[in-house]
Tab-separated table of N, CA and C in Angstrom:
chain	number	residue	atom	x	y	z
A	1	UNK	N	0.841	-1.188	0.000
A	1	UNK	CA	0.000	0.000	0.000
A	1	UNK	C	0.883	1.247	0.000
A	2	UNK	N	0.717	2.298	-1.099
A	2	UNK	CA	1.576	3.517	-0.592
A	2	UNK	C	1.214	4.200	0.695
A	3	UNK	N	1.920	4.478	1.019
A	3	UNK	CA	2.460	5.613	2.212
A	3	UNK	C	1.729	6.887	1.722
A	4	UNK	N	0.602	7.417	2.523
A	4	UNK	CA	0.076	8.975	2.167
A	4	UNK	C	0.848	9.896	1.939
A	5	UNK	N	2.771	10.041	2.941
A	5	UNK	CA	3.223	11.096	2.333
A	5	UNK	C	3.840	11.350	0.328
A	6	UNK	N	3.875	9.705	0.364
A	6	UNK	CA	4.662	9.647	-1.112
A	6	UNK	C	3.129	9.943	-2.220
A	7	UNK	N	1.839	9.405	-2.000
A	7	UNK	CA	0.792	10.067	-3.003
A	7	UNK	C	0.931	11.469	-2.367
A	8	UNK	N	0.380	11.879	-1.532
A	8	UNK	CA	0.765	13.588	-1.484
A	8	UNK	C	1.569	14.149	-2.373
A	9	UNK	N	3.382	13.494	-1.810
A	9	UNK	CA	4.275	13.912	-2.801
A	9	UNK	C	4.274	14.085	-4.259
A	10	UNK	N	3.070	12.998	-5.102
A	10	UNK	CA	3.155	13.056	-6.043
A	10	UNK	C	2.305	13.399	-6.537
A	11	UNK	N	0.686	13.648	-6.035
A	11	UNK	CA	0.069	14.949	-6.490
A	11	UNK	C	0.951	16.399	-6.353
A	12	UNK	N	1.527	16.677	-5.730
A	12	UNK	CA	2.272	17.742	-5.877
A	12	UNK	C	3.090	18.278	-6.906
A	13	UNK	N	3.621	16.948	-7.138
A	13	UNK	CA	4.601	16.354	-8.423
A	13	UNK	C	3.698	16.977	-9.690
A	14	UNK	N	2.963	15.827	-9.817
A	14	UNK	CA	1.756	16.545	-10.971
A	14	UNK	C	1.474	17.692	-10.868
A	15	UNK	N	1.310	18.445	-10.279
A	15	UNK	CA	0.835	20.038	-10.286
A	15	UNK	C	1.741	20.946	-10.872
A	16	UNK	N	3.026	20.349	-10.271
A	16	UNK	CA	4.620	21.028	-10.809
A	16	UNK	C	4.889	20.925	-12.419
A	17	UNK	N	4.641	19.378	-12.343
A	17	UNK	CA	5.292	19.135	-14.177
A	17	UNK	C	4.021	19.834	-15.089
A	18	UNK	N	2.948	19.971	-14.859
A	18	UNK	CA	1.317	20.791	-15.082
A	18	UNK	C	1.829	22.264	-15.472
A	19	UNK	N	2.411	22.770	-14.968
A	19	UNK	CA	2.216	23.960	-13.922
A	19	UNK	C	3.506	24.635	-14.585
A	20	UNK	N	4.813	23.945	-14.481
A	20	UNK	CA	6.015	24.328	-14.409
A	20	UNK	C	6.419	25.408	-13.380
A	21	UNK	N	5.842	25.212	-12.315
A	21	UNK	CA	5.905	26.388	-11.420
A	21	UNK	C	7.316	26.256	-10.993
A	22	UNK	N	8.214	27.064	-10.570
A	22	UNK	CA	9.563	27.523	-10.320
A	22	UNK	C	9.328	27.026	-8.871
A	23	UNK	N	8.651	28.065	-7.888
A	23	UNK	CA	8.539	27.555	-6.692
A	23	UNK	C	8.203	25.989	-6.281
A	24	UNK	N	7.284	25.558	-6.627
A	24	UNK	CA	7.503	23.617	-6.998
A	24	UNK	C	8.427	23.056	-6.809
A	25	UNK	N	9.554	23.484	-8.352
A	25	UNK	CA	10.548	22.948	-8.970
A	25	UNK	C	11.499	22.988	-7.085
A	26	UNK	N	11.563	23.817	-6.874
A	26	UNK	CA	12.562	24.243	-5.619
A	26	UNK	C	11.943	23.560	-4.751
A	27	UNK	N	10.368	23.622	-4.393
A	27	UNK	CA	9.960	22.957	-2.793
A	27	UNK	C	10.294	21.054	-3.699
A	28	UNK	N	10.111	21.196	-4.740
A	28	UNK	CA	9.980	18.862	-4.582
A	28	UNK	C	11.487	18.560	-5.236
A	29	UNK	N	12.467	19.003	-5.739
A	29	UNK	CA	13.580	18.595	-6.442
A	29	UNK	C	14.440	19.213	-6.017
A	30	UNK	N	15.432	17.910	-4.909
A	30	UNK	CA	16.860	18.871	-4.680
A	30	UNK	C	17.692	19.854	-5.415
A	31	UNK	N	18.666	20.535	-5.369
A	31	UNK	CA	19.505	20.702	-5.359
A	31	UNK	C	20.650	20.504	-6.482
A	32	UNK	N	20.978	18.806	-5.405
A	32	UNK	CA	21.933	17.758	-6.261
A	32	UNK	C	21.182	16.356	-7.164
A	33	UNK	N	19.528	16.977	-7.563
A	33	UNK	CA	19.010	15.665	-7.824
A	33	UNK	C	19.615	15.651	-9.438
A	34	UNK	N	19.906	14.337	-9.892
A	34	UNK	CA	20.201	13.756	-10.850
A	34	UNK	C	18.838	12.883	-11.864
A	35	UNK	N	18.333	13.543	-13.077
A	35	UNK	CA	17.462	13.547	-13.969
A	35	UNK	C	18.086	12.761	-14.912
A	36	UNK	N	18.404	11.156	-15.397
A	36	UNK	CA	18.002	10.238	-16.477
A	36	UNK	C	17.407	10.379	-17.492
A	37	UNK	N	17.387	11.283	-18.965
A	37	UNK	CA	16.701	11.815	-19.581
A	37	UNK	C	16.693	11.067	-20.602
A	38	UNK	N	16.116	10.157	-21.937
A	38	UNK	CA	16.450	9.502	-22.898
A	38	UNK	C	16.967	10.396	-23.843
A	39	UNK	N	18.119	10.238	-24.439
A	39	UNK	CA	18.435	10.949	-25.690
A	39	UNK	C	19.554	11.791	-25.364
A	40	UNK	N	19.693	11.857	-23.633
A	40	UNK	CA	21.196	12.470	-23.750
A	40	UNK	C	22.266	12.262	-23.015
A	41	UNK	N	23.528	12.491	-23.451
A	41	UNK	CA	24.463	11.536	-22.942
A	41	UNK	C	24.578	12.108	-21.211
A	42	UNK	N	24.230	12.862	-20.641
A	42	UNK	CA	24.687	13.392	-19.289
A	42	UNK	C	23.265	13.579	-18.927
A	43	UNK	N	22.891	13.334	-17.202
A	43	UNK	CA	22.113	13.324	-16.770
A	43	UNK	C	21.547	14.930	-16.536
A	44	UNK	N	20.455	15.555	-16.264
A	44	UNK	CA	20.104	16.931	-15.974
A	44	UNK	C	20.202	16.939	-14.722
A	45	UNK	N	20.895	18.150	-14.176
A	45	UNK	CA	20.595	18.468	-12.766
A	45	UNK	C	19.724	19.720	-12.293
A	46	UNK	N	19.376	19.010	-10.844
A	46	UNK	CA	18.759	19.869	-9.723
A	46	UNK	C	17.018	20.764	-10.669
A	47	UNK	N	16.676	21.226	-10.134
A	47	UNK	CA	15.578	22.407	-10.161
A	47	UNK	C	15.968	22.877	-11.592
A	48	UNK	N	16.589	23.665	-11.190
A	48	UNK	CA	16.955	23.936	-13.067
A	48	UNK	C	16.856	23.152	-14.449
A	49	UNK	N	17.104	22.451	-13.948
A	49	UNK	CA	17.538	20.987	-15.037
A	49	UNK	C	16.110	20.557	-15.507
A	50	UNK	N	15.267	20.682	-14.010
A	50	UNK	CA	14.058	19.353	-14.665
A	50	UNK	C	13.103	20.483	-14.820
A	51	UNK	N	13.227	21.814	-14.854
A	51	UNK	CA	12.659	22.993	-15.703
A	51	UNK	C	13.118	23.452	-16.918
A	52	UNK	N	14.390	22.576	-17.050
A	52	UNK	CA	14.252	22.986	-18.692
A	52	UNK	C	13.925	21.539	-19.053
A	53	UNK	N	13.751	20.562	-18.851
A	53	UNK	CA	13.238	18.687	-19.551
A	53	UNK	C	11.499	19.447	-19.903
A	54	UNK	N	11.370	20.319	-18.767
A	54	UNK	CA	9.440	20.684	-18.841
A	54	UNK	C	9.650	21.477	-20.149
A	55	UNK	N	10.628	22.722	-20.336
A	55	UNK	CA	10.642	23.561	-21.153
A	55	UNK	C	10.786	23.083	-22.824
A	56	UNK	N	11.532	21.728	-22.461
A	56	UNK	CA	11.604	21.006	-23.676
A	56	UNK	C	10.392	20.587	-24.927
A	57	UNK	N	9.574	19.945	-23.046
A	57	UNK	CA	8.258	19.208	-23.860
A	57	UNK	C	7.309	20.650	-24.327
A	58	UNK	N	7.517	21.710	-23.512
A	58	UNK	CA	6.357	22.512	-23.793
A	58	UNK	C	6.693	23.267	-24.846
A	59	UNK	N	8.048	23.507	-25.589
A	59	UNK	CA	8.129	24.117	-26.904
A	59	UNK	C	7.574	23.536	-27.919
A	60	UNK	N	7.652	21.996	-27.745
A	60	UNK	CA	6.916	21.471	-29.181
A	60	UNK	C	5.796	21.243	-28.610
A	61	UNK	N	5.111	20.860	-27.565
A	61	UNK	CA	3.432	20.726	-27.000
A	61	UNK	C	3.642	21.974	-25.651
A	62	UNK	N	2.937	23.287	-26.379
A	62	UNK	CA	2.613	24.194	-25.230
A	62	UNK	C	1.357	23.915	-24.193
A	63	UNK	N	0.968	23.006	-24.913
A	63	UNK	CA	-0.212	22.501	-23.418
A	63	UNK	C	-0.193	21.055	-23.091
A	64	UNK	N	0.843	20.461	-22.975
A	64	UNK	CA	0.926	19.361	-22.668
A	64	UNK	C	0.630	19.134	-21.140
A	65	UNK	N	0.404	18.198	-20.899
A	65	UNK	CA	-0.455	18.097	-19.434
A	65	UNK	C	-0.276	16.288	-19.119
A	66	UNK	N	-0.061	16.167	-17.784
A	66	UNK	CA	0.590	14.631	-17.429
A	66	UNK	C	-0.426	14.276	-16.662
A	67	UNK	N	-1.211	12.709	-16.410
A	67	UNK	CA	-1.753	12.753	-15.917
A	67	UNK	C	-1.508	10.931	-14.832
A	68	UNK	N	-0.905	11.260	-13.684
A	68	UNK	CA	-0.846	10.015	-13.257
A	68	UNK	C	-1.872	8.789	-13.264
A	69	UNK	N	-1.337	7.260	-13.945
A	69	UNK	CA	-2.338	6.396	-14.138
A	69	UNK	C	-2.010	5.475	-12.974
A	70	UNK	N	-1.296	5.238	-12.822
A	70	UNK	CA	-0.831	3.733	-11.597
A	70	UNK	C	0.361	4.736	-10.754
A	71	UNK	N	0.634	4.304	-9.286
A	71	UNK	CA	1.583	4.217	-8.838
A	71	UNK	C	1.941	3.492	-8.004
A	72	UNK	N	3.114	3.150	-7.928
A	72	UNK	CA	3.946	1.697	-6.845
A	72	UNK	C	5.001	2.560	-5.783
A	73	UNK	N	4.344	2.038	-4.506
A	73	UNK	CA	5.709	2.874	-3.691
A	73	UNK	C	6.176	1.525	-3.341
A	74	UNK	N	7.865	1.840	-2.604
A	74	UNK	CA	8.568	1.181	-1.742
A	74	UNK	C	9.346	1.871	-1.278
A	75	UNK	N	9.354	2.568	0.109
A	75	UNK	CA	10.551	2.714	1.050
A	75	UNK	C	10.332	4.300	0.349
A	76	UNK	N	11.766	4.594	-0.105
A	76	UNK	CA	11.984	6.295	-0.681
A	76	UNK	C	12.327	5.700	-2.594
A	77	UNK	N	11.275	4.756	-2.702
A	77	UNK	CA	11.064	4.806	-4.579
A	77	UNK	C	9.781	4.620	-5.207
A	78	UNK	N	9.546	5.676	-6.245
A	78	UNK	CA	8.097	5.416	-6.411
A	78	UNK	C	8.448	5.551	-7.620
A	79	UNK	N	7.511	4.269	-7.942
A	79	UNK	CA	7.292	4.469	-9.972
A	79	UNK	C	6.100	4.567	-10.521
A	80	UNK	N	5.378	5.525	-11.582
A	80	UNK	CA	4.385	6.071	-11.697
A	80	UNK	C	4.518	6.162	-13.297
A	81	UNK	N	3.226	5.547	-13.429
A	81	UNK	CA	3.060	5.336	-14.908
A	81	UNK	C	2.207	6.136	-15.496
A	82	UNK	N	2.726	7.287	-16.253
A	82	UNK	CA	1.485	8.586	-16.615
A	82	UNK	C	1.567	8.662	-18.149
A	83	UNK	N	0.018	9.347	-18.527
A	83	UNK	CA	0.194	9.482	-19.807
A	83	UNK	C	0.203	10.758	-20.197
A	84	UNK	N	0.880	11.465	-21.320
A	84	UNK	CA	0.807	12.885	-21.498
A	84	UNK	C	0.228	12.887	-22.498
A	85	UNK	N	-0.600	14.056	-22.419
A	85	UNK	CA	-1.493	14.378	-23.631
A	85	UNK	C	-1.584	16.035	-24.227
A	86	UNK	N	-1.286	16.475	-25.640
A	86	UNK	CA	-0.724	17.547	-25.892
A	86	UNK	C	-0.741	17.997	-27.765
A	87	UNK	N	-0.670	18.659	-28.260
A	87	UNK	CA	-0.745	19.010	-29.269
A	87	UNK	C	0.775	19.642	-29.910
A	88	UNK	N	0.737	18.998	-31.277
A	88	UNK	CA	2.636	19.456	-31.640
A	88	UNK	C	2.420	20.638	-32.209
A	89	UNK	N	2.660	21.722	-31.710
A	89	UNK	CA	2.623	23.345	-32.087
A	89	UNK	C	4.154	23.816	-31.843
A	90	UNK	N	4.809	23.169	-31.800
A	90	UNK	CA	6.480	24.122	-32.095
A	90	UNK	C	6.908	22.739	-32.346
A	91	UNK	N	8.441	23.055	-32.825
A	91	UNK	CA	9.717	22.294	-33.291
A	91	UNK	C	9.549	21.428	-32.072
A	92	UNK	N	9.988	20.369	-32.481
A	92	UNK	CA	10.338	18.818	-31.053
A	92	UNK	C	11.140	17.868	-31.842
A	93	UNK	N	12.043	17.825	-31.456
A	93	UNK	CA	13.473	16.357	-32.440
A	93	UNK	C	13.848	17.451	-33.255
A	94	UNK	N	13.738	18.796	-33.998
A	94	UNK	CA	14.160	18.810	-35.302
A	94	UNK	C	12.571	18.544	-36.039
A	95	UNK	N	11.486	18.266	-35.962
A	95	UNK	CA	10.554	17.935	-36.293
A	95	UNK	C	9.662	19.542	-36.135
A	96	UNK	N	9.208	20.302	-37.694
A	96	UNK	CA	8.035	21.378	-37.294
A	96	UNK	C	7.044	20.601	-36.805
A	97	UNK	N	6.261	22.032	-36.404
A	97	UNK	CA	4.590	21.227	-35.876
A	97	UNK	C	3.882	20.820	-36.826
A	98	UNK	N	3.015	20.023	-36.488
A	98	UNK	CA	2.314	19.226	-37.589
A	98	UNK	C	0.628	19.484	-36.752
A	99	UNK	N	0.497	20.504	-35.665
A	99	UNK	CA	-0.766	20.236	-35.196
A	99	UNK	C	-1.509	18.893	-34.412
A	100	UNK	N	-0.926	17.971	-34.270
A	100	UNK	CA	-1.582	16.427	-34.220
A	100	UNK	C	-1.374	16.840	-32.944
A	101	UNK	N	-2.537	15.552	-32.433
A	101	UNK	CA	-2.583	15.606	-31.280
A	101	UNK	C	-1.487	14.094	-30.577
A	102	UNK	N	-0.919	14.127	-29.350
A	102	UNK	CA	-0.344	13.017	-28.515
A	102	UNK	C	-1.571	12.298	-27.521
A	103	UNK	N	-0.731	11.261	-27.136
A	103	UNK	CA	-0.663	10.677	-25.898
A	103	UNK	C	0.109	9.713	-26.243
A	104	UNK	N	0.773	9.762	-25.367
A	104	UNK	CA	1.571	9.310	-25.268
A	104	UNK	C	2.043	8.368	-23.521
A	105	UNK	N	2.823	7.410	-23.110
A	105	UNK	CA	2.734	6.676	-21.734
A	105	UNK	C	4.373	6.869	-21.568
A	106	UNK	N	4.577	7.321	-20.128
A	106	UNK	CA	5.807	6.930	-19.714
A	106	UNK	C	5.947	6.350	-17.821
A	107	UNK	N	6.888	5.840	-18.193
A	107	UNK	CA	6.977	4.533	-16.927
A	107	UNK	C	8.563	5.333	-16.351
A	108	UNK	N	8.163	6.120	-14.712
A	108	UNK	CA	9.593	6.785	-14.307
A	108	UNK	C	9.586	6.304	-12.953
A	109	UNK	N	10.753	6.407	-12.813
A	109	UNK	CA	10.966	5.676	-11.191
A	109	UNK	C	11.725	6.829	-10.741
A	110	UNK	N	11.073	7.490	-8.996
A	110	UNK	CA	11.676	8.322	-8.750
A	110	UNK	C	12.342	8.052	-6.799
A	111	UNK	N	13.527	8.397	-6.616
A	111	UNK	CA	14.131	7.944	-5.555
A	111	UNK	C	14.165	9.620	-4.462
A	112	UNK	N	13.582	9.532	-3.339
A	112	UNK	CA	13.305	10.244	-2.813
A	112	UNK	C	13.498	10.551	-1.711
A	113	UNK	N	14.362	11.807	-0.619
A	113	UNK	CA	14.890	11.859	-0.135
A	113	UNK	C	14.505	13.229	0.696
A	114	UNK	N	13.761	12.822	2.267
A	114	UNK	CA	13.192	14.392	2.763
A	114	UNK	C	12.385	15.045	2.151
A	115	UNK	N	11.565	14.202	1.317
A	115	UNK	CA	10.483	15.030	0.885
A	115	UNK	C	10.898	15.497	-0.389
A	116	UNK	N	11.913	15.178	-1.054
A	116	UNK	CA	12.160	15.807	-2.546
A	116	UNK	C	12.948	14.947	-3.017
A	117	UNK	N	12.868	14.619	-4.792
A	117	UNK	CA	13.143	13.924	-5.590
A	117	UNK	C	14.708	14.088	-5.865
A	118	UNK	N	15.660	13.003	-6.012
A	118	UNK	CA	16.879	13.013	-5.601
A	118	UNK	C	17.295	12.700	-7.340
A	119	UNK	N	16.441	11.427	-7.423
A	119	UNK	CA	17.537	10.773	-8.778
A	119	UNK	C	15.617	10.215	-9.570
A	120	UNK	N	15.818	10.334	-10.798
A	120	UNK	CA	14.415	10.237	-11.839
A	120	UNK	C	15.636	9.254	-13.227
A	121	UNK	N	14.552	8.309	-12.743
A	121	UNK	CA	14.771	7.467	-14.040
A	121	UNK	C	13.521	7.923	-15.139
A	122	UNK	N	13.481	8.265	-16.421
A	122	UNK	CA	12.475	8.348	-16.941
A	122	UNK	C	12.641	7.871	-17.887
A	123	UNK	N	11.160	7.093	-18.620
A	123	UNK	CA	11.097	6.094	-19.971
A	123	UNK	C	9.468	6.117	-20.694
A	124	UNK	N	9.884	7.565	-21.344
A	124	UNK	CA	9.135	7.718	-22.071
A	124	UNK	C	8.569	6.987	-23.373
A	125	UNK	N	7.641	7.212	-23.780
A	125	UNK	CA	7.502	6.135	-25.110
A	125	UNK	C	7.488	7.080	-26.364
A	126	UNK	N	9.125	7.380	-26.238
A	126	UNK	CA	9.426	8.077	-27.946
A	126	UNK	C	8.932	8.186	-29.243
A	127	UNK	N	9.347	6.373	-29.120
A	127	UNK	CA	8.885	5.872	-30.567
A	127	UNK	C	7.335	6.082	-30.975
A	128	UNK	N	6.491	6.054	-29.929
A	128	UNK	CA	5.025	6.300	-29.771
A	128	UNK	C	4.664	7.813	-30.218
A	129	UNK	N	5.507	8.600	-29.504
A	129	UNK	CA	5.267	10.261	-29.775
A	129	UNK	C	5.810	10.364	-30.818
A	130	UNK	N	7.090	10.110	-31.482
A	130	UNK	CA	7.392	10.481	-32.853
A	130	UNK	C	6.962	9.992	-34.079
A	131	UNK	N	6.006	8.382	-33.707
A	131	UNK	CA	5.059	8.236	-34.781
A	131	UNK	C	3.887	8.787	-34.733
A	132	UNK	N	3.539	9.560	-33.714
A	132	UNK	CA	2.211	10.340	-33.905
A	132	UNK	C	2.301	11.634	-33.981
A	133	UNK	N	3.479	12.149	-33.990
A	133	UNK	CA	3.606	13.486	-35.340
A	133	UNK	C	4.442	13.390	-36.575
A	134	UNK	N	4.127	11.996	-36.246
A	134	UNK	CA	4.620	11.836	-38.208
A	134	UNK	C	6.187	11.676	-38.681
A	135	UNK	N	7.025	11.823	-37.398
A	135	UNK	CA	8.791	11.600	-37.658
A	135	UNK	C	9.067	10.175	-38.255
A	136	UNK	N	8.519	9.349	-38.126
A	136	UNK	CA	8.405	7.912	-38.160
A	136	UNK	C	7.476	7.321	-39.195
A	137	UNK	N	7.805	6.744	-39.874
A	137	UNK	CA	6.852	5.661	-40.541
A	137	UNK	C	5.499	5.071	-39.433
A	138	UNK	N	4.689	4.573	-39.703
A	138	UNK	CA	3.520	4.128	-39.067
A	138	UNK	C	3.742	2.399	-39.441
C-alpha cells in the first residue's frame, strides 16, 4: 500500500510538471538531484535541469499536461506510470509542428529523499510520440 506522504508527494509532483511552477521545482527537487533523460548523454541536474526537460516538452506541446495512471511505492522509490497528452505546435526532435494531437505513456521511477526527488529514471515512449507526429513511418 503507498504511504500517504509519497501520493501527497506526487500529487504535488503533478501540479509542478502541469504547472512548471519555479517555486515547486525548488519545494519537490533537490539541489543535487540527478534527472536520467532519454536521448542524452549526461544526466540533468537539480531544479533547473528538470525545468528545462518541462521547457523542452512545452516548446513542441505548449499545453501538454501529465496525468498520473498507476503508482507503486517502496521505502523512498516510487514508480508512476502517466500518460501525457498535448498538441505538436512548435519544433520537437528537429521535427516542425504538424498540429496532431499526442498521448503518449511513460513509466519513471523516482528515488526520494526528505520530501524531494533526488535521482528520476524516466522512460518515455518516444517511438510512440514520434510516430504520432509523423517523424516515423507508421
Amino acid at each position: 500500500m503507498l504511504g500517504i506522504n509519497n501520493v501527497e508527494f506526487m500529487k504535488k509532483f503533478v501540479e509542478f510538471i502541469n504547472s512548471a511552477s519555479e517555486k515547486l521545482a525548488y519545494e519537490l527537487v533537490s539541489p543535487d538531484a540527478i534527472f536520467h533523460v532519454p536521448g542524452r548523454p549526461e544526466p540533468m541536474i537539480g531544479p533547473a535541469g528538470y525545468l528545462m526537460i518541462i521547457a523542452m516538452m512545452r516548446g513542441g506541446f505548449p499545453d501538454v499536461q501529465w496525468t498520473v495512471e498507476e503508482l507503486i511505492s517502496e521505502g523512498d522509490k516510487v514508480a508512476a506510470r502517466f500518460t501525457m497528452r498535448g498538441t505538436h505546435r512548435g519544433q520537437f526532435m528537429g521535427v516542425p509542428p504538424t498540429e496532431k494531437p499526442i498521448t503518449v505513456q511513460a513509466l519513471n521511477i523516482y528515488h526520494l529523499t526528505n520530501g524531494q526527488i533526488v535521482k528520476e529514471y524516466a522512460s518515455p515512449d518516444m517511438f510512440g510520440l514520434l510516430t504520432q507526429i509523423g517523424a516515423l513511418p507508421v
